[in-house]
């Protein structure tokens, strides 16, 4: 659960080209430099799926990680 702004962080074990952050199916932010983070601000209420998608230096997707978050405000 989160109240207010939320920082989503993807920790990389190897050098990455970028990490894309999704809210549901909508791309919200792409970070090209470590630490790979997205600061989720603005009003939101309810259950949301957040997904981080890393890409290696050749541009190949390396899978993804996701989480369900209940956010208030």
JSON list of C-alpha atoms in Angstrom, two decimals:
[
{"chain": "A", "resi": 1, "resn": "UNK", "atom": "CA", "xyz": [0.00, 0.00, 0.00]},
{"chain": "A", "resi": 2, "resn": "UNK", "atom": "CA", "xyz": [1.15, 3.51, -0.70]},
{"chain": "A", "resi": 3, "resn": "UNK", "atom": "CA", "xyz": [-0.19, 6.90, 0.32]},
{"chain": "A", "resi": 4, "resn": "UNK", "atom": "CA", "xyz": [0.97, 9.81, -1.82]},
{"chain": "A", "resi": 5, "resn": "UNK", "atom": "CA", "xyz": [3.94, 9.83, -4.19]},
{"chain": "A", "resi": 6, "resn": "UNK", "atom": "CA", "xyz": [5.82, 6.60, -4.81]},
{"chain": "A", "resi": 7, "resn": "UNK", "atom": "CA", "xyz": [9.30, 5.93, -6.20]},
{"chain": "A", "resi": 8, "resn": "UNK", "atom": "CA", "xyz": [9.61, 2.70, -8.17]},
{"chain": "A", "resi": 9, "resn": "UNK", "atom": "CA", "xyz": [13.19, 1.42, -8.47]},
{"chain": "A", "resi": 10, "resn": "UNK", "atom": "CA", "xyz": [14.68, -1.34, -10.64]},
{"chain": "A", "resi": 11, "resn": "UNK", "atom": "CA", "xyz": [18.03, -2.64, -9.39]},
{"chain": "A", "resi": 12, "resn": "UNK", "atom": "CA", "xyz": [20.31, -3.87, -12.16]},
{"chain": "A", "resi": 13, "resn": "UNK", "atom": "CA", "xyz": [22.96, -6.58, -11.77]},
{"chain": "A", "resi": 14, "resn": "UNK", "atom": "CA", "xyz": [24.41, -5.84, -15.22]},
{"chain": "A", "resi": 15, "resn": "UNK", "atom": "CA", "xyz": [24.82, -2.76, -17.39]},
{"chain": "A", "resi": 16, "resn": "UNK", "atom": "CA", "xyz": [21.51, -1.88, -19.03]},
{"chain": "A", "resi": 17, "resn": "UNK", "atom": "CA", "xyz": [20.53, 0.28, -21.98]},
{"chain": "A", "resi": 18, "resn": "UNK", "atom": "CA", "xyz": [17.26, 1.33, -20.33]},
{"chain": "A", "resi": 19, "resn": "UNK", "atom": "CA", "xyz": [14.37, 0.32, -18.08]},
{"chain": "A", "resi": 20, "resn": "UNK", "atom": "CA", "xyz": [10.76, 1.03, -19.03]},
{"chain": "A", "resi": 21, "resn": "UNK", "atom": "CA", "xyz": [8.18, 1.53, -16.29]},
{"chain": "A", "resi": 22, "resn": "UNK", "atom": "CA", "xyz": [4.53, 0.70, -16.97]},
{"chain": "A", "resi": 23, "resn": "UNK", "atom": "CA", "xyz": [1.33, 1.42, -15.09]},
{"chain": "A", "resi": 24, "resn": "UNK", "atom": "CA", "xyz": [-0.99, -1.31, -16.31]},
{"chain": "A", "resi": 25, "resn": "UNK", "atom": "CA", "xyz": [-0.28, -1.44, -20.05]},
{"chain": "A", "resi": 26, "resn": "UNK", "atom": "CA", "xyz": [0.63, 2.25, -20.35]},
{"chain": "A", "resi": 27, "resn": "UNK", "atom": "CA", "xyz": [4.31, 3.21, -20.64]},
{"chain": "A", "resi": 28, "resn": "UNK", "atom": "CA", "xyz": [4.86, 5.91, -18.02]},
{"chain": "A", "resi": 29, "resn": "UNK", "atom": "CA", "xyz": [8.61, 6.51, -18.05]},
{"chain": "A", "resi": 30, "resn": "UNK", "atom": "CA", "xyz": [11.87, 5.27, -19.58]},
{"chain": "A", "resi": 31, "resn": "UNK", "atom": "CA", "xyz": [15.10, 5.67, -17.59]},
{"chain": "A", "resi": 32, "resn": "UNK", "atom": "CA", "xyz": [18.42, 5.40, -19.42]},
{"chain": "A", "resi": 33, "resn": "UNK", "atom": "CA", "xyz": [20.76, 5.79, -16.43]},
{"chain": "A", "resi": 34, "resn": "UNK", "atom": "CA", "xyz": [21.27, 3.96, -13.15]},
{"chain": "A", "resi": 35, "resn": "UNK", "atom": "CA", "xyz": [19.74, 4.03, -10.64]},
{"chain": "A", "resi": 36, "resn": "UNK", "atom": "CA", "xyz": [16.70, 3.14, -12.73]},
{"chain": "A", "resi": 37, "resn": "UNK", "atom": "CA", "xyz": [13.77, 4.90, -11.07]},
{"chain": "A", "resi": 38, "resn": "UNK", "atom": "CA", "xyz": [10.35, 6.33, -11.78]},
{"chain": "A", "resi": 39, "resn": "UNK", "atom": "CA", "xyz": [8.73, 8.81, -9.41]},
{"chain": "A", "resi": 40, "resn": "UNK", "atom": "CA", "xyz": [4.97, 8.21, -9.59]},
{"chain": "A", "resi": 41, "resn": "UNK", "atom": "CA", "xyz": [3.27, 11.46, -8.65]},
{"chain": "A", "resi": 42, "resn": "UNK", "atom": "CA", "xyz": [-0.23, 12.83, -9.03]},
{"chain": "A", "resi": 43, "resn": "UNK", "atom": "CA", "xyz": [-3.58, 11.63, -7.80]},
{"chain": "A", "resi": 44, "resn": "UNK", "atom": "CA", "xyz": [-4.42, 7.96, -8.04]},
{"chain": "A", "resi": 45, "resn": "UNK", "atom": "CA", "xyz": [-6.73, 5.72, -6.06]},
{"chain": "A", "resi": 46, "resn": "UNK", "atom": "CA", "xyz": [-7.08, 1.95, -6.04]},
{"chain": "A", "resi": 47, "resn": "UNK", "atom": "CA", "xyz": [-5.31, -1.17, -7.24]},
{"chain": "A", "resi": 48, "resn": "UNK", "atom": "CA", "xyz": [-2.61, -0.83, -9.90]},
{"chain": "A", "resi": 49, "resn": "UNK", "atom": "CA", "xyz": [-0.13, -3.12, -11.63]},
{"chain": "A", "resi": 50, "resn": "UNK", "atom": "CA", "xyz": [3.37, -1.65, -11.99]},
{"chain": "A", "resi": 51, "resn": "UNK", "atom": "CA", "xyz": [5.85, -3.32, -14.33]},
{"chain": "A", "resi": 52, "resn": "UNK", "atom": "CA", "xyz": [9.58, -2.69, -14.93]},
{"chain": "A", "resi": 53, "resn": "UNK", "atom": "CA", "xyz": [11.06, -3.94, -18.23]},
{"chain": "A", "resi": 54, "resn": "UNK", "atom": "CA", "xyz": [14.89, -3.93, -18.56]},
{"chain": "A", "resi": 55, "resn": "UNK", "atom": "CA", "xyz": [16.80, -3.97, -21.86]},
{"chain": "A", "resi": 56, "resn": "UNK", "atom": "CA", "xyz": [20.42, -5.04, -22.34]},
{"chain": "A", "resi": 57, "resn": "UNK", "atom": "CA", "xyz": [22.98, -2.95, -24.22]},
{"chain": "A", "resi": 58, "resn": "UNK", "atom": "CA", "xyz": [21.94, -4.62, -27.51]},
{"chain": "A", "resi": 59, "resn": "UNK", "atom": "CA", "xyz": [18.33, -3.52, -27.00]},
{"chain": "A", "resi": 60, "resn": "UNK", "atom": "CA", "xyz": [17.07, -7.02, -26.13]},
{"chain": "A", "resi": 61, "resn": "UNK", "atom": "CA", "xyz": [14.32, -7.25, -23.50]},
{"chain": "A", "resi": 62, "resn": "UNK", "atom": "CA", "xyz": [15.52, -9.19, -20.47]},
{"chain": "A", "resi": 63, "resn": "UNK", "atom": "CA", "xyz": [12.13, -10.19, -19.08]},
{"chain": "A", "resi": 64, "resn": "UNK", "atom": "CA", "xyz": [10.24, -8.05, -16.59]},
{"chain": "A", "resi": 65, "resn": "UNK", "atom": "CA", "xyz": [9.18, -7.73, -12.98]},
{"chain": "A", "resi": 66, "resn": "UNK", "atom": "CA", "xyz": [5.80, -6.54, -11.77]},
{"chain": "A", "resi": 67, "resn": "UNK", "atom": "CA", "xyz": [3.95, -5.77, -8.57]},
{"chain": "A", "resi": 68, "resn": "UNK", "atom": "CA", "xyz": [0.43, -4.95, -7.47]},
{"chain": "A", "resi": 69, "resn": "UNK", "atom": "CA", "xyz": [0.13, -1.70, -5.51]},
{"chain": "A", "resi": 70, "resn": "UNK", "atom": "CA", "xyz": [-2.83, -0.23, -3.68]},
{"chain": "A", "resi": 71, "resn": "UNK", "atom": "CA", "xyz": [-2.43, 3.55, -3.85]},
{"chain": "A", "resi": 72, "resn": "UNK", "atom": "CA", "xyz": [-4.35, 6.22, -2.02]},
{"chain": "A", "resi": 73, "resn": "UNK", "atom": "CA", "xyz": [-3.89, 9.84, -3.14]}
]
